Tab-separated table of C-alpha atoms and ligand atoms in Angstrom:
chain	number	residue	atom	x	y	z
A	4	MET	CA	64.202	125.217	-17.501
A	5	THR	CA	62.530	121.858	-18.135
A	6	GLN	CA	59.128	122.869	-16.743
A	7	LEU	CA	58.897	125.739	-19.224
A	8	ARG	CA	60.273	123.673	-22.087
A	9	GLY	CA	57.388	121.220	-21.635
A	10	ALA	CA	54.885	124.077	-21.364
A	11	ALA	CA	55.944	125.497	-24.739
A	12	LEU	CA	54.314	122.518	-26.466
A	13	SER	CA	50.783	123.424	-25.357
A	14	PRO	CA	50.913	126.715	-23.478
A	15	VAL	CA	48.187	128.193	-21.283
A	16	HIS	CA	47.546	131.913	-21.629
A	17	ALA	CA	49.564	133.171	-18.650
A	18	TYR	CA	52.641	132.167	-16.658
A	19	LEU	CA	53.939	133.598	-13.428
A	20	LEU	CA	57.657	133.235	-12.752
A	21	VAL	CA	58.293	133.978	-9.064
A	22	GLY	CA	61.639	134.140	-7.307
A	23	PRO	CA	64.194	136.493	-5.729
A	24	PRO	CA	66.267	138.861	-7.879
A	25	GLY	CA	69.009	137.315	-9.952
A	26	THR	CA	67.556	133.811	-10.105
A	27	GLY	CA	67.316	133.825	-13.896
A	28	LYS	CA	63.638	134.715	-14.425
A	29	ARG	CA	64.333	137.196	-17.204
A	30	GLU	CA	66.613	134.798	-19.109
A	31	ALA	CA	64.087	131.972	-18.655
A	32	ALA	CA	61.303	134.222	-19.959
A	33	ARG	CA	63.336	134.995	-23.055
A	34	SER	CA	64.110	131.388	-23.878
A	35	PHE	CA	60.489	130.424	-23.133
A	36	ALA	CA	59.333	133.117	-25.567
A	37	ALA	CA	61.726	131.736	-28.190
A	38	ALA	CA	60.353	128.231	-27.599
A	39	LEU	CA	56.770	129.492	-28.006
A	40	LEU	CA	57.534	131.114	-31.354
A	41	CYS	CA	60.031	128.632	-32.819
A	42	PRO	CA	58.487	126.279	-35.411
A	43	THR	CA	60.273	123.367	-33.731
A	44	GLY	CA	59.632	124.323	-30.100
A	45	GLY	CA	62.849	126.185	-29.258
A	46	CYS	CA	65.780	124.842	-31.268
A	47	GLY	CA	67.862	127.866	-30.217
A	48	VAL	CA	69.496	128.272	-33.626
A	49	CYS	CA	66.802	129.161	-36.192
A	50	ASP	CA	66.085	132.729	-37.260
A	51	THR	CA	63.041	132.970	-34.956
A	52	CYS	CA	64.967	131.700	-31.914
A	53	THR	CA	67.961	133.924	-32.647
A	54	ARG	CA	65.838	137.040	-32.852
A	55	ALA	CA	63.700	136.152	-29.821
A	56	LEU	CA	66.777	135.386	-27.709
A	57	GLY	CA	68.508	138.525	-29.002
A	58	GLY	CA	65.575	140.717	-27.995
A	59	VAL	CA	64.745	141.797	-31.570
A	60	HIS	CA	61.685	139.669	-32.385
A	61	PRO	CA	58.593	141.875	-32.887
A	62	ASP	CA	56.291	139.259	-31.292
A	63	VAL	CA	58.211	139.205	-28.012
A	64	VAL	CA	57.311	142.351	-26.107
A	65	VAL	CA	59.039	143.055	-22.793
A	66	ARG	CA	57.264	145.603	-20.595
A	67	GLU	CA	59.223	147.393	-17.887
A	68	ARG	CA	57.488	149.649	-15.389
A	69	THR	CA	57.834	153.374	-16.029
A	70	GLY	CA	57.754	154.535	-12.399
A	71	ALA	CA	58.497	153.128	-8.980
A	72	TRP	CA	55.307	151.014	-9.208
A	73	ILE	CA	53.287	149.495	-12.021
A	74	SER	CA	50.693	152.152	-12.899
A	75	VAL	CA	47.097	151.673	-14.023
A	76	GLY	CA	48.238	153.256	-17.305
A	77	ASP	CA	50.949	150.558	-17.625
A	78	ALA	CA	48.329	147.840	-17.056
A	79	ARG	CA	45.951	149.323	-19.660
A	80	GLU	CA	48.784	149.569	-22.171
A	81	ILE	CA	49.537	145.890	-21.492
A	82	GLY	CA	45.895	145.056	-22.217
A	83	ARG	CA	46.091	147.001	-25.476
A	84	LEU	CA	49.287	145.252	-26.561
A	85	GLY	CA	47.901	141.855	-25.546
A	86	ALA	CA	44.845	142.369	-27.756
A	87	LEU	CA	46.984	142.872	-30.864
A	88	SER	CA	47.597	140.017	-33.287
A	89	PRO	CA	51.093	138.636	-33.787
A	90	VAL	CA	53.189	140.549	-36.326
A	91	GLU	CA	54.848	137.544	-37.889
A	92	GLY	CA	54.093	134.214	-36.397
A	93	ARG	CA	51.461	132.209	-34.650
A	94	ARG	CA	51.864	133.821	-31.229
A	95	LYS	CA	52.671	136.987	-29.370
A	96	VAL	CA	54.483	136.848	-26.028
A	97	LEU	CA	54.198	139.663	-23.482
A	98	VAL	CA	56.857	139.569	-20.780
A	99	LEU	CA	55.886	141.709	-17.770
A	100	VAL	CA	58.773	142.567	-15.455
A	101	ASP	CA	58.699	143.418	-11.701
A	102	PHE	CA	55.016	142.626	-11.133
A	103	HIS	CA	55.423	142.281	-7.371
A	104	LEU	CA	55.137	146.087	-7.687
A	105	VAL	CA	51.624	145.944	-9.174
A	106	GLN	CA	49.729	147.591	-6.246
A	107	ASP	CA	46.686	149.591	-7.474
A	108	ALA	CA	47.100	148.423	-11.066
A	109	ALA	CA	46.191	144.819	-10.185
A	110	PRO	CA	42.468	144.982	-11.190
A	111	ALA	CA	43.312	146.567	-14.563
A	112	LEU	CA	46.018	143.977	-15.160
A	113	LEU	CA	43.701	141.129	-14.174
A	114	LYS	CA	41.176	142.355	-16.730
A	115	ALA	CA	43.926	142.512	-19.363
A	116	ILE	CA	45.229	139.014	-18.824
A	117	GLU	CA	41.783	137.442	-18.508
A	118	GLU	CA	40.705	138.467	-22.002
A	119	PRO	CA	43.634	137.932	-24.313
A	120	PRO	CA	43.178	136.512	-27.804
A	121	ALA	CA	44.232	132.863	-28.046
A	122	THR	CA	47.437	133.941	-29.768
A	123	THR	CA	48.736	135.950	-26.783
A	124	VAL	CA	50.779	134.410	-23.961
A	125	TYR	CA	51.610	136.466	-20.863
A	126	VAL	CA	54.808	135.758	-18.954
A	127	ILE	CA	54.710	137.687	-15.670
A	128	LEU	CA	57.856	138.038	-13.546
A	129	ALA	CA	57.736	138.830	-9.828
A	130	GLU	CA	60.223	138.671	-6.961
A	131	HIS	CA	57.526	137.571	-4.521
A	132	LEU	CA	53.738	137.356	-4.276
A	133	PRO	CA	52.228	140.416	-2.566
A	134	PRO	CA	48.490	140.225	-1.673
A	135	GLU	CA	47.554	142.339	-4.738
A	136	LEU	CA	49.047	139.710	-7.025
A	137	VAL	CA	47.311	136.688	-5.511
A	138	THR	CA	44.175	136.791	-7.704
A	139	ILE	CA	46.280	137.247	-10.822
A	140	ALA	CA	48.525	134.388	-9.688
A	141	SER	CA	45.483	132.113	-9.448
A	142	ARG	CA	44.891	132.665	-13.210
A	143	CYS	CA	48.486	131.771	-14.129
A	144	ALA	CA	50.586	128.639	-14.280
A	145	ARG	CA	53.158	129.356	-11.563
A	146	ILE	CA	56.835	128.480	-11.733
A	147	ALA	CA	59.117	129.079	-8.739
A	148	PHE	CA	62.703	130.277	-9.077
A	149	ALA	CA	65.097	129.787	-6.172
A	150	PRO	CA	68.699	130.724	-5.393
A	151	VAL	CA	71.076	128.155	-6.881
A	152	PRO	CA	72.922	125.953	-4.355
A	153	THR	CA	76.519	127.197	-3.990
A	154	ASP	CA	78.208	124.001	-5.216
A	155	ARG	CA	76.027	123.814	-8.327
A	156	LEU	CA	76.645	127.459	-9.089
A	157	ALA	CA	80.412	127.006	-8.657
A	158	ALA	CA	80.343	123.987	-10.998
A	159	ALA	CA	78.468	126.025	-13.628
A	160	LEU	CA	81.064	128.816	-13.399
A	161	VAL	CA	83.921	126.321	-13.774
A	162	ALA	CA	82.188	124.921	-16.863
A	163	GLU	CA	82.129	128.469	-18.250
A	164	GLY	CA	85.875	128.803	-17.771
A	165	THR	CA	86.264	130.348	-14.310
A	166	ALA	CA	89.158	129.014	-12.221
A	167	PRO	CA	87.830	126.570	-9.580
A	168	GLU	CA	89.100	128.487	-6.521
A	169	VAL	CA	87.612	131.764	-7.831
A	170	ALA	CA	84.337	129.992	-8.737
A	171	ALA	CA	83.943	128.596	-5.221
A	172	GLU	CA	84.593	131.988	-3.654
A	173	VAL	CA	82.284	134.044	-5.845
A	174	ALA	CA	79.508	131.424	-5.716
A	175	GLU	CA	79.621	131.672	-1.920
A	176	ALA	CA	79.707	135.479	-2.008
A	177	SER	CA	76.793	135.696	-4.461
A	178	GLY	CA	74.214	134.148	-2.146
A	179	GLY	CA	73.180	131.727	-4.899
A	180	ARG	CA	72.513	134.392	-7.526
A	181	PRO	CA	74.005	133.454	-10.901
A	182	ASP	CA	73.992	137.043	-12.210
A	183	ARG	CA	75.989	138.318	-9.249
A	184	ALA	CA	78.333	135.320	-9.259
A	185	ARG	CA	79.120	135.912	-12.954
A	186	LEU	CA	79.763	139.586	-12.359
A	187	LEU	CA	82.114	138.821	-9.475
A	188	ALA	CA	83.883	136.114	-11.496
A	189	SER	CA	84.634	138.681	-14.208
A	190	ASP	CA	85.666	141.249	-11.628
A	191	ALA	CA	89.423	141.344	-11.014
A	192	GLY	CA	89.055	143.597	-7.957
A	193	PHE	CA	86.847	141.200	-5.987
A	194	ALA	CA	89.550	139.668	-3.758
A	195	ALA	CA	91.160	143.042	-3.036
A	196	ARG	CA	87.807	144.578	-2.100
A	197	ARG	CA	86.993	141.749	0.242
A	198	ALA	CA	90.419	142.062	1.878
A	199	GLY	CA	89.778	145.800	2.304
A	200	TRP	CA	86.707	145.031	4.429
A	201	SER	CA	88.224	142.118	6.349
A	202	ASP	CA	91.365	144.116	7.209
A	203	ALA	CA	89.452	147.206	8.319
A	204	PRO	CA	89.335	146.309	12.053
A	205	GLY	CA	93.157	146.365	12.344
A	206	ARG	CA	93.382	149.848	10.831
A	207	LEU	CA	90.817	151.594	13.003
A	208	ASP	CA	91.987	153.710	15.945
A	209	GLY	CA	88.725	155.338	17.032
A	210	THR	CA	89.425	158.691	15.375
A	211	GLY	CA	87.018	160.264	12.913
A	212	ALA	CA	89.883	160.991	10.504
A	213	VAL	CA	90.900	157.349	10.062
A	214	ALA	CA	87.247	156.285	9.847
A	215	ALA	CA	86.583	158.858	7.122
A	216	THR	CA	89.645	157.810	5.085
A	217	LEU	CA	88.750	154.147	5.344
A	218	ALA	CA	85.101	154.814	4.472
A	219	ASP	CA	86.233	156.685	1.345
A	220	GLU	CA	88.468	153.776	0.314
A	221	LEU	CA	85.757	151.172	0.822
A	222	LEU	CA	83.143	153.247	-0.998
A	223	ALA	CA	85.554	153.849	-3.902
A	224	GLY	CA	85.748	150.045	-4.157
A	225	LEU	CA	81.972	149.956	-4.674
A	226	GLU	CA	82.375	152.058	-7.816
A	227	THR	CA	84.660	149.474	-9.444
A	228	VAL	CA	81.867	146.892	-9.073
A	229	VAL	CA	79.727	148.797	-11.538
A	230	GLU	CA	82.298	148.438	-14.353
A	231	PRO	CA	81.505	144.883	-15.559
A	232	LEU	CA	77.824	145.826	-15.459
A	233	ALA	CA	78.513	148.852	-17.655
A	234	ALA	CA	79.752	146.581	-20.467
A	235	ARG	CA	76.540	144.531	-20.421
A	236	GLN	CA	74.399	147.653	-20.306
A	237	ALA	CA	76.248	149.083	-23.307
A	238	ALA	CA	75.464	145.866	-25.208
A	239	GLU	CA	71.774	146.216	-24.313
A	240	LEU	CA	71.751	149.804	-25.557
A	241	ALA	CA	73.298	148.653	-28.838
A	242	GLU	CA	70.627	145.940	-29.058
A	243	LEU	CA	67.927	148.554	-28.548
A	244	ALA	CA	69.420	150.758	-31.280
A	245	GLU	CA	69.453	147.759	-33.643
A	246	ARG	CA	65.828	146.980	-32.818
A	247	ALA	CA	64.847	150.605	-33.437
A	248	ARG	CA	66.655	150.490	-36.779
A	249	LEU	CA	64.821	147.333	-37.852
A	250	TYR	CA	61.358	147.927	-36.470
A	251	GLY	CA	61.216	151.615	-35.601
A	252	ASP	CA	61.302	153.417	-32.252
A	253	ARG	CA	58.803	152.622	-29.556
A	254	PRO	CA	58.170	155.796	-27.543
A	255	GLY	CA	59.718	155.641	-24.085
A	256	GLU	CA	61.693	152.493	-24.723
A	257	ARG	CA	65.060	154.182	-24.361
A	258	LYS	CA	64.008	155.823	-21.103
A	259	GLU	CA	62.682	152.494	-19.759
A	260	LEU	CA	66.005	150.842	-20.433
A	261	GLY	CA	67.893	153.765	-18.882
A	262	ASP	CA	65.716	153.538	-15.771
A	263	ARG	CA	66.281	149.812	-15.510
A	264	HIS	CA	70.024	150.337	-15.845
A	265	LYS	CA	69.949	152.855	-12.996
A	266	ARG	CA	68.031	150.391	-10.817
A	267	GLU	CA	70.569	147.674	-11.633
A	268	GLU	CA	73.434	149.983	-10.682
A	269	ARG	CA	71.808	150.875	-7.397
A	270	ARG	CA	71.135	147.243	-6.640
A	271	ILE	CA	74.676	146.183	-7.435
A	272	ARG	CA	76.154	148.851	-5.141
A	273	THR	CA	73.823	147.781	-2.339
A	274	ASP	CA	74.660	144.100	-2.903
A	275	GLU	CA	78.337	144.924	-2.707
A	276	LEU	CA	77.951	147.049	0.395
A	277	ARG	CA	76.029	144.245	2.102
A	278	PHE	CA	78.723	141.817	1.081
A	279	GLY	CA	81.391	144.180	2.481
A	280	LEU	CA	79.541	144.481	5.789
A	281	ALA	CA	79.191	140.695	5.913
A	282	SER	CA	82.977	140.356	5.418
A	283	LEU	CA	83.536	142.901	8.168
A	284	ALA	CA	81.180	141.048	10.536
A	285	ALA	CA	82.947	137.779	9.680
A	286	ALA	CA	86.296	139.338	10.669
A	287	TYR	CA	84.873	140.208	14.098
A	288	ARG	CA	83.231	136.782	14.454
A	289	ASP	CA	86.672	135.242	13.878
A	290	ARG	CA	88.008	137.318	16.776
A	291	LEU	CA	85.079	136.261	18.902
A	292	ALA	CA	85.866	132.630	18.128
A	293	GLY	CA	89.536	133.335	18.919
A	294	GLY	CA	88.541	134.478	22.402
A	295	ARG	CA	90.222	137.885	22.126
A	296	ASP	CA	88.163	140.443	24.043
A	297	PRO	CA	84.848	138.736	23.303
A	298	ALA	CA	82.691	141.560	24.667
A	299	ALA	CA	84.152	144.104	22.254
A	300	ALA	CA	84.030	141.638	19.339
A	301	LEU	CA	80.395	140.845	20.067
A	302	ALA	CA	79.492	144.546	20.296
A	303	ALA	CA	81.295	145.041	16.959
A	304	VAL	CA	79.343	142.251	15.240
A	305	GLN	CA	76.103	143.771	16.559
A	306	ALA	CA	77.083	147.235	15.325
A	307	VAL	CA	77.821	145.880	11.827
A	308	ASN	CA	74.529	143.975	11.738
A	309	ALA	CA	72.637	147.084	12.814
A	310	ALA	CA	74.275	149.045	9.977
A	311	ASN	CA	73.300	146.300	7.537
A	312	GLU	CA	69.676	146.518	8.667
A	313	ALA	CA	69.754	150.310	8.422
A	314	LEU	CA	70.608	150.002	4.713
A	315	ALA	CA	67.002	148.998	4.009
A	316	ARG	CA	65.936	152.518	5.039
A	317	ASN	CA	67.974	154.129	2.210
A	318	PRO	CA	70.276	156.178	4.404
A	319	ASN	CA	73.205	158.368	3.330
A	320	VAL	CA	75.663	155.524	2.847
A	321	THR	CA	78.815	157.595	3.461
A	322	LEU	CA	77.546	158.871	6.808
A	323	LEU	CA	76.314	155.423	7.810
A	324	LEU	CA	79.679	153.829	7.091
A	325	GLN	CA	81.696	156.592	8.764
A	326	ALA	CA	79.595	156.362	11.923
A	327	LEU	CA	79.968	152.583	11.959
A	328	LEU	CA	83.745	152.769	11.526
A	329	VAL	CA	84.109	155.369	14.293
A	330	ARG	CA	82.127	153.138	16.627
A	331	LEU	CA	84.150	150.048	15.673
A	332	GLY	CA	87.382	152.013	16.146
A	333	ARG	CA	86.352	153.027	19.661
A	334	LEU	CA	85.554	149.435	20.534
A	335	GLU	CA	88.964	148.529	19.136
A	336	ALA	CA	90.770	151.223	21.143
A	337	SER	CA	88.984	150.320	24.356
A	338	ALA	CA	89.775	146.636	23.861
A	339	ALA	CA	93.457	147.488	23.362
A	340	GLY	CA	93.519	149.763	26.435
A	341	GLY	CA	91.495	147.384	28.603
A	342	ARG	CA	88.864	150.038	29.282
A	343	PRO	CA	85.161	149.222	29.022
A	344	PRO	CA	83.773	149.784	25.527
A	345	LEU	CA	82.480	153.288	24.868
A	346	ARG	CA	78.799	153.551	24.072
B	402	ZN	ZN1	64.138	127.731	-33.256
């Protein structure tokens, strides 16, 4: 990122990288840290860069939250780490992840980042700016991260070796998130899963039995999405083991990584479920456009959208999907029989 590359020459003491999940904040923070430590400003190939980019440089410290929110204890620990001198080089970089979840810890964190030694640089990552983070944000140089436009993302995937037609499809399906687009591009089951959702309307007959079978099939598809992620997570665990071998264990580090991996898994399942529901809604919108029983098609689109919204409330996903499919099946049956849709 050019803005950060320039900043590495004469850094201020704190940066705030703000943008939705999957827009490359973590990767940018890592290469920024490498640039801050590298004797030549981030060559990408020297020993310092290699270790910083590989997550094994002792002067690049990445802090993950330990609970659902950043705790006051987390913030104090950050202050303690920030006050330490660099182990090797001229600077120490503290990367703070998920700081939109700062809540009550904001005053303690503000205190920490306002009094660092000149050798410490904070790089704070947040998905958005909640009110608690506003004062902290005012003390930081802010850099915005946005979803990548679909055509640019597709071009990047093609450059990395993805077939053009696959690249276009997964870029579209990723909502402009490079991490998700890359996962989908490496995911052989993507097209089949999408077809499973798009073809669902034709299989429904309004019975609970068919809805339950179909729900099981679609949810089994969600599990295959986690597989490419598992490979990356295994690599991160190996990286952690290597770091522990070289520099010793940091208490809690393994648990932090495990917790982050669980969050990633949850997020990826939810992303995929939302994508499935969007494919399902698109299938009904096509019918609506085709003029075939528009009232039933419209009711179906609304039912799918309502289910999508309900996901935010962390429901039992199996029950949610079964109920949706039963409802869609009834709409289907009533459209076929010319009766008014059942409520
Ligand atoms: Zn270098």
